[in-house]
Short mmCIF file of C-alpha atoms in Angstrom, two decimals:
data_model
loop_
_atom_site.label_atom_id
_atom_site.label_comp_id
_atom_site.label_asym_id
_atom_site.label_seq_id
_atom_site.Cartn_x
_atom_site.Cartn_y
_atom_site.Cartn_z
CA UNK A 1 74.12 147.22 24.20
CA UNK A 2 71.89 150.30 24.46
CA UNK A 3 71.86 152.83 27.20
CA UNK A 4 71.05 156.35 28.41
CA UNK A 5 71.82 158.50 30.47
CA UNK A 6 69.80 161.48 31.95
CA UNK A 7 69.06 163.48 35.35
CA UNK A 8 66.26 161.68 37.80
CA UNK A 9 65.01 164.81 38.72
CA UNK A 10 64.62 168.83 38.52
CA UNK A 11 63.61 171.86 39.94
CA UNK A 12 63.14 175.14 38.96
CA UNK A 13 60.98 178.23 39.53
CA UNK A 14 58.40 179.77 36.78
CA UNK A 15 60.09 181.85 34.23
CA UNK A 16 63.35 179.94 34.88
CA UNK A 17 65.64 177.99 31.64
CA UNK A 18 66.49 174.17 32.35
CA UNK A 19 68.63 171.91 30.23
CA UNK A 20 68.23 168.28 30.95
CA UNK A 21 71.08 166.65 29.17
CA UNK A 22 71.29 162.96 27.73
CA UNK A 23 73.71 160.80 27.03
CA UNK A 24 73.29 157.85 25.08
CA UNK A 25 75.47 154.08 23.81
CA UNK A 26 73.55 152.76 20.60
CA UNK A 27 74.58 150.81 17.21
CA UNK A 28 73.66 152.27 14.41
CA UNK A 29 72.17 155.77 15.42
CA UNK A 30 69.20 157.42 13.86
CA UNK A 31 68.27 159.86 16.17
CA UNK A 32 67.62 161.37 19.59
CA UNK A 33 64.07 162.03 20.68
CA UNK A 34 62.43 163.77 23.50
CA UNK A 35 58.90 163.09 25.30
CA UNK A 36 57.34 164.66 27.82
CA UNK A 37 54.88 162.72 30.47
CA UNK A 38 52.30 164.19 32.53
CA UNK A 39 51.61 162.15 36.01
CA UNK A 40 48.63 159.49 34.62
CA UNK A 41 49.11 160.15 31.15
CA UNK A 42 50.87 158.75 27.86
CA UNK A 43 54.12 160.13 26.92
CA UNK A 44 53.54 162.58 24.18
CA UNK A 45 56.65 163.56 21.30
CA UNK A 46 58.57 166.90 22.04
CA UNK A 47 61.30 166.61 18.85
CA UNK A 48 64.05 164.96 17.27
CA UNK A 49 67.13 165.51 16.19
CA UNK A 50 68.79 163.69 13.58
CA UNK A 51 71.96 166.13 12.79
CA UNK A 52 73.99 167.95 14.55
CA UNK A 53 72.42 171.15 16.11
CA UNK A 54 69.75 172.71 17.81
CA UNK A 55 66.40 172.31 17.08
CA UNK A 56 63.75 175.45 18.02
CA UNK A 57 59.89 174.83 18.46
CA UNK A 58 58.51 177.37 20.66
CA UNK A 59 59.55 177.52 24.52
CA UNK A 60 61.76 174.08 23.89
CA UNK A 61 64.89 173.50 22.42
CA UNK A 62 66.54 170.43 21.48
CA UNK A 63 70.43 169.64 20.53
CA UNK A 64 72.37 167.18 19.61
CA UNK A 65 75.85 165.95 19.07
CA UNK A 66 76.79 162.84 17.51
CA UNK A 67 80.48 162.84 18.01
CA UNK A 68 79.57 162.84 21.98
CA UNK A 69 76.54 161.10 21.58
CA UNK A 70 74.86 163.30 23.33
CA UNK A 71 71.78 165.70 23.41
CA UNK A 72 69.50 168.29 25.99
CA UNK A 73 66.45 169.44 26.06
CA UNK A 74 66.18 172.87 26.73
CA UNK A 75 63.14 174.44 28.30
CA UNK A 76 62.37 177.99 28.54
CA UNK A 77 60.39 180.40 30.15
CA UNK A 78 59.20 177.97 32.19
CA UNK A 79 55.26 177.32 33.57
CA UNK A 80 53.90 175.31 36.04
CA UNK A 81 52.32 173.28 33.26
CA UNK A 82 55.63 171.90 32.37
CA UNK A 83 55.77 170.15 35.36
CA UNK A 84 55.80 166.90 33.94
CA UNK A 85 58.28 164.26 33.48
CA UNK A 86 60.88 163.99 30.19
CA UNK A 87 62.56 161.28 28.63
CA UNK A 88 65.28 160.98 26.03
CA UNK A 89 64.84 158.42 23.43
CA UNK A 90 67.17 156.77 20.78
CA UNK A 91 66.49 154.79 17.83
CA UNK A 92 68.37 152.14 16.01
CA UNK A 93 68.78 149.99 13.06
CA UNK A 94 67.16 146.54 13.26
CA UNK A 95 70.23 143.75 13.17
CA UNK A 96 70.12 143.00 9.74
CA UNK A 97 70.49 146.98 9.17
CA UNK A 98 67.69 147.80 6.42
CA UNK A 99 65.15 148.81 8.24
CA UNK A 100 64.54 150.73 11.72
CA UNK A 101 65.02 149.07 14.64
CA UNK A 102 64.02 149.73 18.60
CA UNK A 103 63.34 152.39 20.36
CA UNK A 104 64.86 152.55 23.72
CA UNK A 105 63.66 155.29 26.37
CA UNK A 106 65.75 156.61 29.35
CA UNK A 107 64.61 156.40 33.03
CA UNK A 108 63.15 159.88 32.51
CA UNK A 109 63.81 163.38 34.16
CA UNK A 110 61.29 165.01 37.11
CA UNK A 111 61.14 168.46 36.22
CA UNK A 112 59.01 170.59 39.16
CA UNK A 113 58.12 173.92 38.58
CA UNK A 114 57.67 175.73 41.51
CA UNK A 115 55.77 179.32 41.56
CA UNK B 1 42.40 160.51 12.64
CA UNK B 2 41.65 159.43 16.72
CA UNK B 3 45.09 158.43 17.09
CA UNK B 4 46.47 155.38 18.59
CA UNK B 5 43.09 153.54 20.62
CA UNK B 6 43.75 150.98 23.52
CA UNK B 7 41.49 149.25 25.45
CA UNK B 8 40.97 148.49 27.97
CA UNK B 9 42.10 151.68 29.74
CA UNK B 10 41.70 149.76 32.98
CA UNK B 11 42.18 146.23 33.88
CA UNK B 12 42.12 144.49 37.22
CA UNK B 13 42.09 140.61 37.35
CA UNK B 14 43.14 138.38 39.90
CA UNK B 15 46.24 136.13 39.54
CA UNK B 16 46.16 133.86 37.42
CA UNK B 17 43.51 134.47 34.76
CA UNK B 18 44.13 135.35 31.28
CA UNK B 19 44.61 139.17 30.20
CA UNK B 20 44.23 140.74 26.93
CA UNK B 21 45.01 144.21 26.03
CA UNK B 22 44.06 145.25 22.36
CA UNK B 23 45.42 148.25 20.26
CA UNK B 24 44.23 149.73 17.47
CA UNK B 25 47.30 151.90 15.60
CA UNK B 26 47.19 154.88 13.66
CA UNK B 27 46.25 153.84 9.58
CA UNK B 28 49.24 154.41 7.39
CA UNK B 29 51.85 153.72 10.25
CA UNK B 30 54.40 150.55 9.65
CA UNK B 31 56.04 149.91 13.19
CA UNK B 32 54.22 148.89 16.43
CA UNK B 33 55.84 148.95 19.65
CA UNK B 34 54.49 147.31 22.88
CA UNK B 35 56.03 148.68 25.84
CA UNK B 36 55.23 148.40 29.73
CA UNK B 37 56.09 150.84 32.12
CA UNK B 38 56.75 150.66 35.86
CA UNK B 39 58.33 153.17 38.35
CA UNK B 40 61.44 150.28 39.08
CA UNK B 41 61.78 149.15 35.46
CA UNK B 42 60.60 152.71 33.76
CA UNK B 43 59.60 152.37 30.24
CA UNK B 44 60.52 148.38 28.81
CA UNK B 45 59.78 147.50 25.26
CA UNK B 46 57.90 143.95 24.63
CA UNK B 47 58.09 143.69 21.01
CA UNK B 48 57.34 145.27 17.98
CA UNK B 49 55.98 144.74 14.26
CA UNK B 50 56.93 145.88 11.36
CA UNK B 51 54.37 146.04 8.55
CA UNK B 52 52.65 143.10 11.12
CA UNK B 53 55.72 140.86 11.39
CA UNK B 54 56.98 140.28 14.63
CA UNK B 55 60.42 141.93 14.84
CA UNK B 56 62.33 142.01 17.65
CA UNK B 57 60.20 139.66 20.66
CA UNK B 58 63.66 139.94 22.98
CA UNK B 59 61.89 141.70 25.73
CA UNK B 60 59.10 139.67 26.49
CA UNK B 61 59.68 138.65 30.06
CA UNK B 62 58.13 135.33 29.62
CA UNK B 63 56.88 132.30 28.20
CA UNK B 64 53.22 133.72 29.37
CA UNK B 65 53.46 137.18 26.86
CA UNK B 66 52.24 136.96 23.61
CA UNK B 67 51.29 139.37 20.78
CA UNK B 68 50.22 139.00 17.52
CA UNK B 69 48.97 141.81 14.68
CA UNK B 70 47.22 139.71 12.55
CA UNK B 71 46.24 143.21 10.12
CA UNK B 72 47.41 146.29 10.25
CA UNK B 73 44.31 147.32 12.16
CA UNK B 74 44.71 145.43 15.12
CA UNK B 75 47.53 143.96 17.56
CA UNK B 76 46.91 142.10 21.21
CA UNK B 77 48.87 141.30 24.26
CA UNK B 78 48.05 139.02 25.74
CA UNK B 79 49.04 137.38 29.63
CA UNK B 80 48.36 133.61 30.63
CA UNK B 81 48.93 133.35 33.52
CA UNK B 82 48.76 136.71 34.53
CA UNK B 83 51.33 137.55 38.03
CA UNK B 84 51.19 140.25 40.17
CA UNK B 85 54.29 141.61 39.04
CA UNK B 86 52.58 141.96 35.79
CA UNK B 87 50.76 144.92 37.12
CA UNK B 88 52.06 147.92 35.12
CA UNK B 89 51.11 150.22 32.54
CA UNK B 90 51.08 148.90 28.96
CA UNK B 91 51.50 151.18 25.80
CA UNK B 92 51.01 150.67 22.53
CA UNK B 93 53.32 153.09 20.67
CA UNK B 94 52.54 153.69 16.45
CA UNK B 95 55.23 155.08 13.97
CA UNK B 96 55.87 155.30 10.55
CA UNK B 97 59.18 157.19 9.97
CA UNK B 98 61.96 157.67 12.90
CA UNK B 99 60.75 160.51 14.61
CA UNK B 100 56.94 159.61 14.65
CA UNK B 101 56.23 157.83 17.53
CA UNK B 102 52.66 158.34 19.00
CA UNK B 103 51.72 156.49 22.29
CA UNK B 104 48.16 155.16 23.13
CA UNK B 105 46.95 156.50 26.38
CA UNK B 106 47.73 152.84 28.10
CA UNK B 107 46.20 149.81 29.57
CA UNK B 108 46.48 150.15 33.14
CA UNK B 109 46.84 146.35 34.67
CA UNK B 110 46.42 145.46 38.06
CA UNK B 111 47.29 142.02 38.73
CA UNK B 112 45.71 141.24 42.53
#
């Protein structure tokens, strides 16, 4: 079956770097994504990483490794505003293989910001 | 484009009664997930379409969940009976390719 892995919760102060790491069990691997969600609101697409590698956009970084099946998020300079909370994502083939199949969501990571 | 629309945003029904949550996806986008979420259970996918085929129903709890996408401009879910442990927040997620997954802002159910 499918299943990840990531950190219930984090803390860190403004201005700080966190990496909140993900590891995942999936058939037929497309790629690792990351969302963030704000207490009350809809979970909102961060990246995704396909290959191998780190990913830049802005203040967050994401990697990945396929061979470990495994990937982080990495947040920097950090606000308060990024208190918020941040799951890992995979996605699959469908069973019969030719066309994309679910997307399953970790348990999510509780990042706090504190001043 | 408005993005992905759900309504209601709010729902509270006693148990029992009938509950349907619409969702109107993003034009041009072939998959549609339903997911719920809950703190226990976190975020559980339902089903999803495919160019308005049912897919993959496996994680409908229950004989009393249904959904149907009868164009591409529309899907329901729908709960008869609804339970209290039905009470969660329902999202209707749009993609097209693998890394384009856009959530509605969610049906919030309460199920008294």
């Amino acid at each position: 079956g499918q299943s990840l892995e990531q950190p219930s919760e984090v803390t860190a102060v403004e201005g700080a770097i966190v990496q909140i790491n993900c590891t995942y069990q999936t058939s037929g691997f497309y790629g690792l994504s990351w969302y963030q969600q704000h207490d009350g609101g809809a979970p909102t697409f961060l990246s995704y990483n396909a290959l191998d590698g780190l990913e830049e956009t802005g203040r967050f970084s994401s990697f990945l490794s396929r061979s470990d099946s495994y990937g982080y998020l990495l947040l920097q300079e950090l606000q308060m505003k990024d208190s918020a909370s941040y799951f890992c994502a995979v996605r699959d083939r469908s069973e019969e293989g030719s066309t994309l199949g679910r997307l399953y969501f970790g348990r999510g990571t509780q990042l706090t910001v504190w001043p | 484009d408005a993005g992905v629309i759900q309504s209601p945003r709010h729902e509270v029904t006693e148990m029992g009664q009938e509950v349907t949550l619409r969702c109107k996806p993003i034009s041009g986008h072939d998959y549609l997930f339903w997911y719920r979420q809950t703190m226990m259970r976190g975020l559980e996918l339902l089903i999803y379409f495919n160019n308005n085929v049912p897919i993959d129903d496996s994680g409908m709890p229950e004989d009393r969940f249904s959904a149907k996408m009868p164009n591409a401009s529309f899907s329901t879910l729908k709960i008869q009976p609804s339970e209290p442990r039905d009470s969660a927040v329902y999202f209707c997620v749009n993609g097209g390719r693998e890394n384009e997954q856009f959530f509605g802002p969610g049906t919030r159910l309460t199920v008294l």
